[in-house]
mmCIF file of C-alpha atoms (C1' of nucleotides) in Angstrom:
data_model
loop_
_atom_site.group_PDB
_atom_site.id
_atom_site.type_symbol
_atom_site.label_atom_id
_atom_site.label_comp_id
_atom_site.label_asym_id
_atom_site.label_seq_id
_atom_site.Cartn_x
_atom_site.Cartn_y
_atom_site.Cartn_z
ATOM 1 C CA MET C 1 0.206 0.031 -0.093
ATOM 2 C CA GLY C 2 2.701 2.198 0.805
ATOM 3 C CA ARG C 3 1.092 4.752 3.022
ATOM 4 C CA SER C 4 3.058 7.263 4.706
ATOM 5 C CA PRO C 5 4.277 6.988 8.266
ATOM 6 C CA CYS C 6 1.663 8.671 10.764
ATOM 7 C CA CYS C 7 4.522 10.137 12.926
ATOM 8 C CA ASP C 8 6.374 11.915 10.174
ATOM 9 C CA LYS C 9 5.062 15.268 11.230
ATOM 10 C CA ASP C 10 7.466 17.545 12.809
ATOM 11 C CA GLY C 11 6.920 18.413 16.471
ATOM 12 C CA LEU C 12 5.397 15.036 17.420
ATOM 13 C CA LYS C 13 7.021 13.753 20.596
ATOM 14 C CA LYS C 14 8.457 10.129 20.687
ATOM 15 C CA GLY C 15 9.842 8.270 23.369
ATOM 16 C CA PRO C 16 8.750 7.428 27.032
ATOM 17 C CA TRP C 17 5.197 8.970 28.009
ATOM 18 C CA THR C 18 5.411 11.359 31.176
ATOM 19 C CA PRO C 19 2.797 11.295 33.613
ATOM 20 C CA GLU C 20 1.063 14.580 32.415
ATOM 21 C CA GLU C 21 0.626 12.906 29.054
ATOM 22 C CA ASP C 22 -0.948 9.748 30.447
ATOM 23 C CA GLN C 23 -3.342 12.114 32.312
ATOM 24 C CA LYS C 24 -4.332 13.770 29.099
ATOM 25 C CA LEU C 25 -4.814 10.663 27.271
ATOM 26 C CA LEU C 26 -6.693 9.029 30.246
ATOM 27 C CA ALA C 27 -8.874 12.130 30.857
ATOM 28 C CA TYR C 28 -9.751 12.440 27.012
ATOM 29 C CA ILE C 29 -10.633 8.549 26.794
ATOM 30 C CA GLU C 30 -12.556 8.775 30.108
ATOM 31 C CA GLU C 31 -14.538 11.790 28.744
ATOM 32 C CA HIS C 32 -15.043 10.898 25.133
ATOM 33 C CA GLY C 33 -13.811 7.498 24.341
ATOM 34 C CA HIS C 34 -10.640 6.967 21.993
ATOM 35 C CA GLY C 35 -12.855 7.337 18.824
ATOM 36 C CA SER C 36 -10.562 7.921 15.895
ATOM 37 C CA TRP C 37 -7.101 7.372 17.144
ATOM 38 C CA ARG C 38 -5.897 9.428 14.237
ATOM 39 C CA SER C 39 -7.728 12.462 15.426
ATOM 40 C CA LEU C 40 -7.392 11.809 19.166
ATOM 41 C CA PRO C 41 -4.055 13.432 19.883
ATOM 42 C CA GLU C 42 -5.139 16.823 18.698
ATOM 43 C CA LYS C 43 -8.202 16.655 20.504
ATOM 44 C CA ALA C 44 -6.535 15.681 23.566
ATOM 45 C CA GLY C 45 -3.845 18.332 23.369
ATOM 46 C CA LEU C 46 -0.945 15.804 22.835
ATOM 47 C CA GLN C 47 2.009 16.131 20.799
ATOM 48 C CA ARG C 48 1.981 12.392 19.990
ATOM 49 C CA CYS C 49 0.709 10.495 16.803
ATOM 50 C CA GLY C 50 -2.433 8.512 17.059
ATOM 51 C CA LYS C 51 -0.576 5.220 17.118
ATOM 52 C CA SER C 52 1.436 6.172 19.885
ATOM 53 C CA CYS C 53 -1.385 7.059 21.852
ATOM 54 C CA ARG C 54 -3.298 3.958 20.701
ATOM 55 C CA LEU C 55 -0.162 1.895 21.943
ATOM 56 C CA ARG C 56 0.135 3.616 25.326
ATOM 57 C CA TRP C 57 -3.576 2.873 26.057
ATOM 58 C CA THR C 58 -3.697 -0.577 24.967
ATOM 59 C CA ASN C 59 -0.472 -1.589 26.568
ATOM 60 C CA TYR C 60 -0.365 0.540 29.586
ATOM 61 C CA LEU C 61 -3.216 2.653 30.645
ATOM 62 C CA ARG C 62 -6.283 0.733 30.066
ATOM 63 C CA PRO C 63 -7.913 -0.172 33.242
ATOM 64 C CA ASP C 64 -8.416 -3.948 32.369
ATOM 65 C CA ILE C 65 -4.632 -4.591 32.518
ATOM 66 C CA LYS C 66 -3.062 -7.191 34.961
ATOM 67 C CA ARG C 67 0.241 -6.125 35.258
ATOM 68 C CA GLY C 68 3.292 -8.154 37.172
ATOM 69 C CA LYS C 69 4.489 -11.538 37.307
ATOM 70 C CA PHE C 70 3.069 -14.584 35.202
ATOM 71 C CA SER C 71 1.555 -17.243 37.012
ATOM 72 C CA VAL C 72 2.545 -20.789 36.351
ATOM 73 C CA GLN C 73 -0.716 -21.491 34.642
ATOM 74 C CA GLU C 74 -0.384 -18.297 32.495
ATOM 75 C CA GLU C 75 3.175 -19.558 31.475
ATOM 76 C CA GLN C 76 1.784 -23.009 30.705
ATOM 77 C CA THR C 77 -0.799 -21.414 28.476
ATOM 78 C CA ILE C 78 1.298 -19.382 26.633
ATOM 79 C CA ILE C 79 3.960 -22.164 26.055
ATOM 80 C CA GLN C 80 1.197 -24.468 24.820
ATOM 81 C CA LEU C 81 -0.679 -21.898 22.664
ATOM 82 C CA HIS C 82 2.736 -20.709 21.292
ATOM 83 C CA ALA C 83 3.276 -24.552 20.009
ATOM 84 C CA LEU C 84 -0.066 -24.291 18.128
ATOM 85 C CA LEU C 85 -0.154 -20.952 16.893
ATOM 86 C CA GLY C 86 3.358 -19.757 16.496
ATOM 87 C CA ASN C 87 4.255 -16.169 17.157
ATOM 88 C CA ARG C 88 0.490 -15.013 17.015
ATOM 89 C CA TRP C 89 0.605 -13.080 20.227
ATOM 90 C CA SER C 90 -2.588 -11.349 19.665
ATOM 91 C CA ALA C 91 -4.541 -14.561 19.289
ATOM 92 C CA ILE C 92 -2.452 -15.934 22.337
ATOM 93 C CA ALA C 93 -3.397 -12.865 24.352
ATOM 94 C CA THR C 94 -7.252 -14.002 23.777
ATOM 95 C CA HIS C 95 -6.694 -16.967 25.813
ATOM 96 C CA LEU C 96 -5.143 -14.517 28.488
ATOM 97 C CA PRO C 97 -7.570 -12.057 29.780
ATOM 98 C CA LYS C 98 -5.836 -8.716 31.129
ATOM 99 C CA ARG C 99 -2.500 -9.716 29.430
ATOM 100 C CA THR C 100 -1.583 -7.578 26.271
ATOM 101 C CA ASP C 101 -0.215 -9.114 23.337
ATOM 102 C CA ASN C 102 2.957 -7.033 23.785
ATOM 103 C CA GLU C 103 3.373 -8.068 27.324
ATOM 104 C CA ILE C 104 3.090 -11.821 26.082
ATOM 105 C CA LYS C 105 5.525 -11.233 23.589
ATOM 106 C CA ASN C 106 8.095 -9.664 25.737
ATOM 107 C CA TYR C 107 7.615 -12.453 28.332
ATOM 108 C CA TRP C 108 7.891 -15.100 25.680
ATOM 109 C CA ASN C 109 11.350 -13.749 24.445
ATOM 110 C CA THR C 110 12.872 -12.748 27.599
ATOM 111 C CA HIS C 111 11.675 -15.830 29.802
ATOM 112 C CA LEU C 112 10.047 -18.830 28.180
ATOM 113 C CA LYS C 113 12.094 -19.225 25.259
ATOM 114 C CA LYS C 114 15.187 -19.036 27.187
ATOM 115 C CA ARG C 115 13.665 -21.676 29.581
ATOM 116 C CA LEU C 116 12.632 -23.976 26.467
ATOM 117 C CA VAL C 117 16.280 -23.566 25.128
ATOM 118 C CA LYS C 118 18.080 -24.533 28.279
ATOM 119 C CA MET C 119 15.720 -27.790 28.542
ATOM 120 C CA GLY C 120 16.786 -28.558 24.870
ATOM 121 C CA ILE C 121 13.659 -27.739 23.192
ATOM 122 C CA ASP C 122 13.453 -25.719 20.131
ATOM 123 C CA PRO C 123 11.196 -22.653 20.883
ATOM 124 C CA VAL C 124 9.922 -22.601 17.346
ATOM 125 C CA THR C 125 9.132 -26.199 16.744
ATOM 126 C CA HIS C 126 8.552 -27.192 20.360
ATOM 127 C CA LYS C 127 10.404 -30.342 19.680
ATOM 128 C CA HIS C 128 13.175 -31.639 21.792
ATOM 129 C CA LYS C 129 16.644 -31.703 20.253
ATOM 130 C CA ASN C 130 16.551 -35.576 20.074
ATOM 131 C CA GLU C 131 13.450 -35.532 18.188
ATOM 132 C CA THR C 132 15.389 -33.765 15.228
ATOM 133 C CA LEU C 133 17.299 -37.060 15.172
ATOM 134 C CA LEU C 134 13.988 -38.820 13.958
ATOM 135 C CA SER C 135 13.181 -35.961 11.396
ATOM 136 C CA SER C 136 13.812 -38.378 8.610
ATOM 137 C CA THR C 137 11.303 -40.716 9.875
ATOM 138 C CA GLY C 138 7.453 -41.113 8.756
ATOM 139 C CA GLN C 139 6.549 -40.585 12.430
ATOM 140 C CA SER C 140 7.912 -37.143 12.753
ATOM 141 C CA ASN C 141 6.391 -35.985 9.455
ATOM 142 C CA LYS C 142 3.173 -37.202 11.029
ATOM 143 C CA ASN C 143 3.445 -35.226 13.693
ATOM 144 C CA LEU C 144 4.362 -32.298 11.790
ATOM 145 C CA ALA C 145 1.376 -32.634 9.674
ATOM 146 C CA THR C 146 -1.014 -33.266 12.522
ATOM 147 C CA LEU C 147 0.060 -30.251 14.461
ATOM 148 C CA SER C 148 -0.225 -28.277 11.580
ATOM 149 C CA HIS C 149 -4.115 -29.940 11.374
ATOM 150 C CA MET C 150 -4.537 -28.483 15.124
ATOM 151 C CA ALA C 151 -3.264 -25.169 14.438
ATOM 152 C CA GLN C 152 -5.604 -24.907 11.508
ATOM 153 C CA TRP C 153 -8.546 -25.889 13.809
ATOM 154 C CA GLU C 154 -7.194 -23.313 16.399
ATOM 155 C CA SER C 155 -6.701 -20.742 13.958
ATOM 156 C CA ALA C 156 -10.217 -21.171 12.599
ATOM 157 C CA ARG C 157 -12.005 -20.976 15.919
ATOM 158 C CA LEU C 158 -10.126 -17.922 16.958
ATOM 159 C CA GLU C 159 -11.373 -16.246 13.572
ATOM 160 C CA ALA C 160 -14.856 -17.674 14.308
ATOM 161 C CA GLU C 161 -14.767 -16.080 17.855
ATOM 162 C CA ALA C 162 -13.419 -12.773 16.738
ATOM 163 C CA ARG C 163 -16.349 -12.570 14.216
ATOM 164 C CA LEU C 164 -18.796 -13.503 16.731
ATOM 165 C CA ALA C 165 -17.551 -10.864 19.160
ATOM 166 C CA ARG C 166 -17.452 -8.149 16.379
ATOM 167 C CA GLU C 167 -21.108 -9.086 15.742
ATOM 168 C CA SER C 168 -21.903 -9.039 19.410
ATOM 169 C CA LYS C 169 -19.962 -5.521 19.578
ATOM 170 C CA LEU C 170 -22.127 -4.084 16.699
ATOM 171 C CA LEU C 171 -25.212 -5.320 18.227
ATOM 172 C CA HIS C 172 -24.235 -4.159 21.784
ATOM 173 C CA LEU C 173 -22.996 -0.854 20.605
ATOM 174 C CA GLN C 174 -26.474 0.157 19.327
ATOM 175 C CA HIS C 175 -27.848 -1.192 22.747
ATOM 176 C CA TYR C 176 -25.224 1.014 24.611
ATOM 177 C CA GLN C 177 -25.421 4.243 22.403
ATOM 178 C CA ASN C 178 -29.236 4.139 23.202
ATOM 179 C CA LYS C 179 -28.464 3.740 27.009
ATOM 180 C CA LYS C 180 -25.921 6.274 26.834
ATOM 181 C CA ALA C 181 -28.386 9.126 25.685
ATOM 182 C CA ALA C 182 -30.464 8.153 28.632
ATOM 183 C CA ALA C 183 -27.886 7.613 31.529
ATOM 184 C CA PRO C 184 -24.593 9.584 30.647
ATOM 185 C CA SER C 185 -23.048 8.774 34.139
ATOM 186 C CA LEU C 186 -21.134 5.720 34.300
ATOM 187 C CA CYS C 187 -18.421 4.510 36.555
ATOM 188 C CA LEU C 188 -14.872 5.237 35.450
ATOM 189 C CA THR C 189 -13.938 2.045 33.967
ATOM 190 C CA HIS C 190 -17.265 2.163 31.766
ATOM 191 C CA LYS C 191 -16.822 5.767 30.922
ATOM 192 C CA ALA C 192 -13.224 5.136 30.076
ATOM 193 C CA SER C 193 -14.202 2.188 27.946
ATOM 194 C CA THR C 194 -16.775 3.733 25.795
ATOM 195 C CA ASN C 195 -15.366 3.006 22.345
ATOM 196 C CA TRP C 196 -13.531 -0.366 23.421
ATOM 197 C CA THR C 197 -15.537 -2.132 25.525
ATOM 198 C CA LYS C 198 -19.069 -2.184 26.736
ATOM 199 C CA PRO C 199 -20.620 -2.862 30.117
ATOM 200 C CA ASN C 200 -21.978 -6.202 30.472
ATOM 201 C CA GLU C 201 -25.696 -5.494 30.809
ATOM 202 C CA GLY C 202 -28.099 -7.281 28.688
ATOM 203 C CA MET C 203 -25.474 -10.306 27.778
ATOM 204 C CA GLY C 204 -27.257 -12.947 29.376
ATOM 205 C CA ASP C 205 -24.622 -15.602 30.521
ATOM 206 C CA HIS C 206 -21.732 -14.346 28.917
ATOM 207 C CA GLN C 207 -19.803 -11.273 29.924
ATOM 208 C CA LEU C 208 -18.582 -9.475 26.819
ATOM 209 C CA LEU C 209 -14.875 -8.838 27.493
ATOM 210 C CA GLU C 210 -13.544 -6.949 24.597
ATOM 211 C CA SER C 211 -10.463 -4.477 23.728
ATOM 212 C CA PRO C 212 -8.407 -3.649 20.870
ATOM 213 C CA THR C 213 -6.284 -6.298 21.492
ATOM 214 C CA SER C 214 -9.002 -9.064 22.637
ATOM 215 C CA THR C 215 -12.156 -9.702 20.629
ATOM 216 C CA VAL C 216 -13.184 -12.773 22.398
ATOM 217 C CA THR C 217 -16.100 -13.226 24.568
ATOM 218 C CA PHE C 218 -15.325 -15.136 27.898
ATOM 219 C CA SER C 219 -17.764 -16.437 30.286
ATOM 220 C CA GLU C 220 -16.722 -15.158 33.794
ATOM 221 C CA ASN C 221 -13.673 -13.631 32.122
ATOM 222 C CA LEU C 222 -11.660 -17.048 32.326
ATOM 223 C CA PRO C 223 -9.913 -18.700 29.458
ATOM 224 C CA PRO C 224 -12.112 -20.853 27.404
ATOM 225 C CA MET C 225 -9.818 -23.831 27.461
ATOM 226 C CA ILE C 226 -9.118 -23.396 31.199
ATOM 227 C CA MET C 227 -13.320 -23.283 31.829
ATOM 228 C CA HIS C 228 -13.448 -26.267 29.530
ATOM 229 C CA LEU C 229 -10.986 -28.335 31.887
ATOM 230 C CA GLY C 230 -12.781 -27.129 34.962
ATOM 231 C CA ILE C 231 -9.369 -26.272 36.577
ATOM 232 C CA PRO C 232 -9.823 -23.965 39.573
ATOM 233 C CA THR C 233 -8.181 -20.972 38.116
ATOM 234 C CA GLY C 234 -9.270 -17.973 40.420
ATOM 235 C CA ASN C 235 -6.863 -17.941 43.060
ATOM 236 C CA ARG C 236 -4.066 -19.450 41.193
ATOM 237 C CA ASN C 237 -4.070 -17.266 38.333
ATOM 238 C CA SER C 238 -3.652 -14.367 40.841
ATOM 239 C CA ARG C 239 -1.559 -15.858 43.356
ATOM 240 C CA VAL C 240 1.606 -14.052 44.348
ATOM 241 C CA ALA C 241 4.888 -15.777 44.385
ATOM 242 C CA VAL C 242 6.450 -16.101 47.880
ATOM 243 C CA SER C 243 9.540 -17.633 46.516
ATOM 244 C CA SER C 244 11.567 -17.936 43.022
ATOM 245 C CA GLU C 245 9.758 -18.069 39.836
ATOM 246 C CA HIS C 246 11.036 -21.358 39.248
ATOM 247 C CA ASP C 247 10.215 -22.655 42.558
ATOM 248 C CA ASP C 248 6.654 -21.525 42.317
ATOM 249 C CA TRP C 249 6.661 -23.404 38.820
ATOM 250 C CA MET C 250 8.058 -26.642 40.040
ATOM 251 C CA ARG C 251 5.871 -26.850 43.105
ATOM 252 C CA GLN C 252 2.693 -26.441 41.012
ATOM 253 C CA ILE C 253 3.744 -28.952 38.387
ATOM 254 C CA ASN C 254 4.968 -31.433 41.328
ATOM 255 C CA CYS C 255 1.532 -31.505 42.781
ATOM 256 C CA PRO C 256 -0.424 -34.291 41.135
ATOM 257 C CA GLU C 257 -3.368 -33.716 43.407
ATOM 258 C CA GLU C 258 -3.690 -30.468 41.714
ATOM 259 C CA GLY C 259 -3.941 -32.045 38.282
ATOM 260 C CA ILE C 260 -1.725 -29.213 36.326
ATOM 261 C CA GLU C 261 0.167 -31.733 34.187
ATOM 262 C CA GLU C 262 -2.939 -33.588 33.388
ATOM 263 C CA GLY C 263 -4.698 -30.564 33.032
ATOM 264 C CA PHE C 264 -2.521 -29.136 30.530
ATOM 265 C CA THR C 265 -2.012 -32.109 28.531
ATOM 266 C CA SER C 266 -5.632 -32.578 28.229
ATOM 267 C CA LEU C 267 -6.059 -28.970 27.548
ATOM 268 C CA LEU C 268 -4.703 -29.220 24.364
ATOM 269 C CA LEU C 269 -6.002 -33.073 23.712
ATOM 270 C CA SER C 270 -9.684 -32.705 25.200
ATOM 271 C CA ASP C 271 -10.252 -29.315 23.795
ATOM 272 C CA SER C 272 -8.766 -29.828 20.419
ATOM 273 C CA VAL C 273 -10.066 -33.308 20.044
ATOM 274 C CA ASP C 274 -13.663 -32.166 21.194
ATOM 275 C CA ARG C 275 -13.394 -29.150 18.898
ATOM 276 C CA SER C 276 -12.185 -31.306 15.946
ATOM 277 C CA LEU C 277 -14.841 -34.183 16.548
ATOM 278 C CA SER C 278 -17.697 -31.687 17.041
ATOM 279 C CA ALA C 279 -16.540 -29.890 13.865
ATOM 280 C CA GLY C 280 -15.899 -32.987 12.081
ATOM 281 C CA LYS C 281 -19.467 -33.878 12.652
ATOM 282 C CA ASN C 282 -20.614 -31.169 10.628
ATOM 283 C CA ALA C 283 -17.942 -30.497 8.150
ATOM 284 C CA VAL C 284 -14.931 -32.656 8.135
ATOM 285 C CA GLU C 285 -14.535 -36.485 8.418
ATOM 286 C CA VAL C 286 -11.997 -37.260 11.296
ATOM 287 C CA ASN C 287 -10.274 -40.400 10.362
ATOM 288 C CA GLU C 288 -8.230 -43.061 12.438
ATOM 289 C CA SER C 289 -4.790 -41.467 11.421
ATOM 290 C CA GLU C 290 -5.827 -38.457 12.997
ATOM 291 C CA TYR C 291 -6.939 -40.222 16.052
ATOM 292 C CA SER C 292 -3.472 -41.559 16.246
ATOM 293 C CA TYR C 293 -1.948 -38.284 16.048
ATOM 294 C CA TYR C 294 -3.864 -37.174 19.138
ATOM 295 C CA GLU C 295 -2.201 -40.079 20.888
ATOM 296 C CA ASP C 296 1.466 -39.176 19.417
ATOM 297 C CA ASN C 297 0.507 -35.580 20.412
ATOM 298 C CA LYS C 298 -0.335 -36.403 24.013
ATOM 299 C CA ASN C 299 3.069 -38.456 24.204
ATOM 300 C CA TYR C 300 4.578 -35.239 22.829
ATOM 301 C CA TRP C 301 3.189 -32.783 25.612
ATOM 302 C CA ASN C 302 3.739 -35.365 28.246
ATOM 303 C CA THR C 303 7.419 -35.466 27.126
ATOM 304 C CA ILE C 304 7.576 -31.623 27.502
ATOM 305 C CA LEU C 305 6.040 -31.682 30.863
ATOM 306 C CA ASN C 306 8.283 -34.583 31.977
ATOM 307 C CA LEU C 307 11.487 -32.397 30.929
ATOM 308 C CA VAL C 308 10.115 -29.380 33.016
ATOM 309 C CA ASP C 309 9.362 -31.731 35.784
ATOM 310 C CA SER C 310 12.868 -33.063 35.792
ATOM 311 C CA SER C 311 14.633 -30.006 35.435
ATOM 312 C CA PRO C 312 16.678 -30.032 38.913
ATOM 313 C CA SER C 313 16.895 -26.190 39.672
ATOM 314 C CA ASP C 314 15.868 -22.522 38.451
ATOM 315 C CA ASP C 315 19.790 -21.833 37.372
ATOM 316 C CA VAL C 316 19.639 -24.708 35.051
ATOM 317 C CA LEU C 317 16.251 -23.396 33.561
ATOM 318 C CA ILE C 318 17.462 -19.724 33.274
ATOM 319 C "C1'" DA B 1 31.766 2.584 45.145
ATOM 320 C "C1'" DA B 2 32.657 2.248 40.220
ATOM 321 C "C1'" DC B 3 32.301 0.320 36.071
ATOM 322 C "C1'" DT B 4 30.487 -3.072 32.799
ATOM 323 C "C1'" DA B 5 27.781 -6.732 31.041
ATOM 324 C "C1'" DT B 6 23.227 -8.297 30.772
ATOM 325 C "C1'" DT B 7 18.455 -8.305 30.985
ATOM 326 C "C1'" DT B 8 13.849 -6.185 30.820
ATOM 327 C "C1'" DC B 9 10.204 -3.978 28.790
ATOM 328 C "C1'" DA B 10 7.818 0.258 26.813
ATOM 329 C "C1'" DA B 11 7.631 2.156 22.650
ATOM 330 C "C1'" DC B 12 8.745 2.534 17.769
ATOM 331 C "C1'" DC B 13 8.762 0.772 12.782
ATOM 332 C "C1'" DG B 14 6.945 -0.914 8.884
ATOM 333 C "C1'" DC B 15 3.874 -4.170 7.217
ATOM 334 C "C1'" DT B 16 -0.823 -6.162 6.396
ATOM 335 C "C1'" DG B 17 -5.730 -6.686 6.618
ATOM 336 C "C1'" DT B 18 -10.284 -4.446 6.646
ATOM 337 C "C1'" DC B 19 -13.379 -1.018 5.240
ATOM 338 C "C1'" DG B 20 -15.937 2.643 3.113
ATOM 339 C "C1'" DA B 21 -15.936 5.580 -0.861
ATOM 340 C "C1'" DA P 1 -12.177 -3.341 -8.945
ATOM 341 C "C1'" DT P 2 -9.401 -0.166 -6.933
ATOM 342 C "C1'" DC P 3 -7.812 3.095 -3.787
ATOM 343 C "C1'" DG P 4 -6.993 5.499 0.279
ATOM 344 C "C1'" DA P 5 -7.542 5.679 5.414
ATOM 345 C "C1'" DC P 6 -7.193 3.501 9.435
ATOM 346 C "C1'" DA P 7 -6.259 0.040 13.096
ATOM 347 C "C1'" DG P 8 -3.881 -3.931 14.385
ATOM 348 C "C1'" DC P 9 -0.188 -7.045 14.319
ATOM 349 C "C1'" DG P 10 4.567 -8.728 14.900
ATOM 350 C "C1'" DG P 11 9.556 -7.712 15.023
ATOM 351 C "C1'" DT P 12 13.050 -4.608 16.653
ATOM 352 C "C1'" DT P 13 15.341 -1.072 19.301
ATOM 353 C "C1'" DG P 14 17.434 1.263 23.027
ATOM 354 C "C1'" DA P 15 16.865 3.449 27.610
ATOM 355 C "C1'" DA P 16 16.555 1.912 32.279
ATOM 356 C "C1'" DA P 17 17.239 -1.374 35.574
ATOM 357 C "C1'" DT P 18 19.700 -5.058 37.603
ATOM 358 C "C1'" DA P 19 23.621 -8.253 38.229
ATOM 359 C "C1'" DG P 20 28.189 -9.322 38.378
ATOM 360 C "C1'" DT P 21 33.021 -8.096 38.992
#
DNA sequence: AACTATTTCAACCGCTGTCGA
DNA sequence: ATCGACAGCGGTTGAAATAGT
């Protein structure tokens, strides 16, 4: 397309945001919603480009952002979704409410990627080094093909979710605009989110969780896959680590009664298989070789989790 | 305490996808 | 069908923070 950069105007500030700029942006969005990002800076009295404002808002100022340490479950979710989706950070972020794609990307690059490398796992293919020795075998090719198959299902599902969320957004926006005319005074969170999220009134069983980086509807703000497994996520997701990151990681993984390992293995398996099967009933035949793939894949994830489990200490991992 | 090396993460850049005219 | 405007995405950068000597 070759469009000109949005920040090529002289006089536009770059670099770190000052508290005053944050306050201006926050105040403006709270009052008016972001509307068109392109025109926002001028209206808000900011010497920034719209893109910079959008980034500051989505990655830092948004009131629904959770900051701080990633929980073990969040880490595992990222690792497993990365194995399925690759570097599709925004897609991964839809499964981690309150985390931004940028934050997940940074966390992957600075922590998780290194951890996998130390464990001898290729962070791109998510295969153990030894597995590459088998790369010429049919088994490996089969795994590759079926992993790709799973990724396709996941992609299709994410697209469908995003489409549903967009449609829901349109419907609800109309509803909200009517409401807004009638009742202009909302709490700060809702006021601030005028254009990027909507209050959950009238949404039935599902709370609409929408943002520029997350367009998926979650029930109870929980990742769908976690809910699917019935893993108790509330306190665990928000738990505060009392010792080192890795101690926390190891402690939780080493608790069989908590079912984390099985949970995350089955997370991919049950969720993806269920989805594949239910979708297959309507659209695609799932044959025997695909079933055997899921068995292979289960072994693959068990291998990864066993490797994590057998790592002796944090300094080995990092 | 001073210096250097390494790590972290907020922010930028450039590209792509989508939508309306 | 084409084009331009815009939003969003993923890769990358570099300043600040932290760790090591």
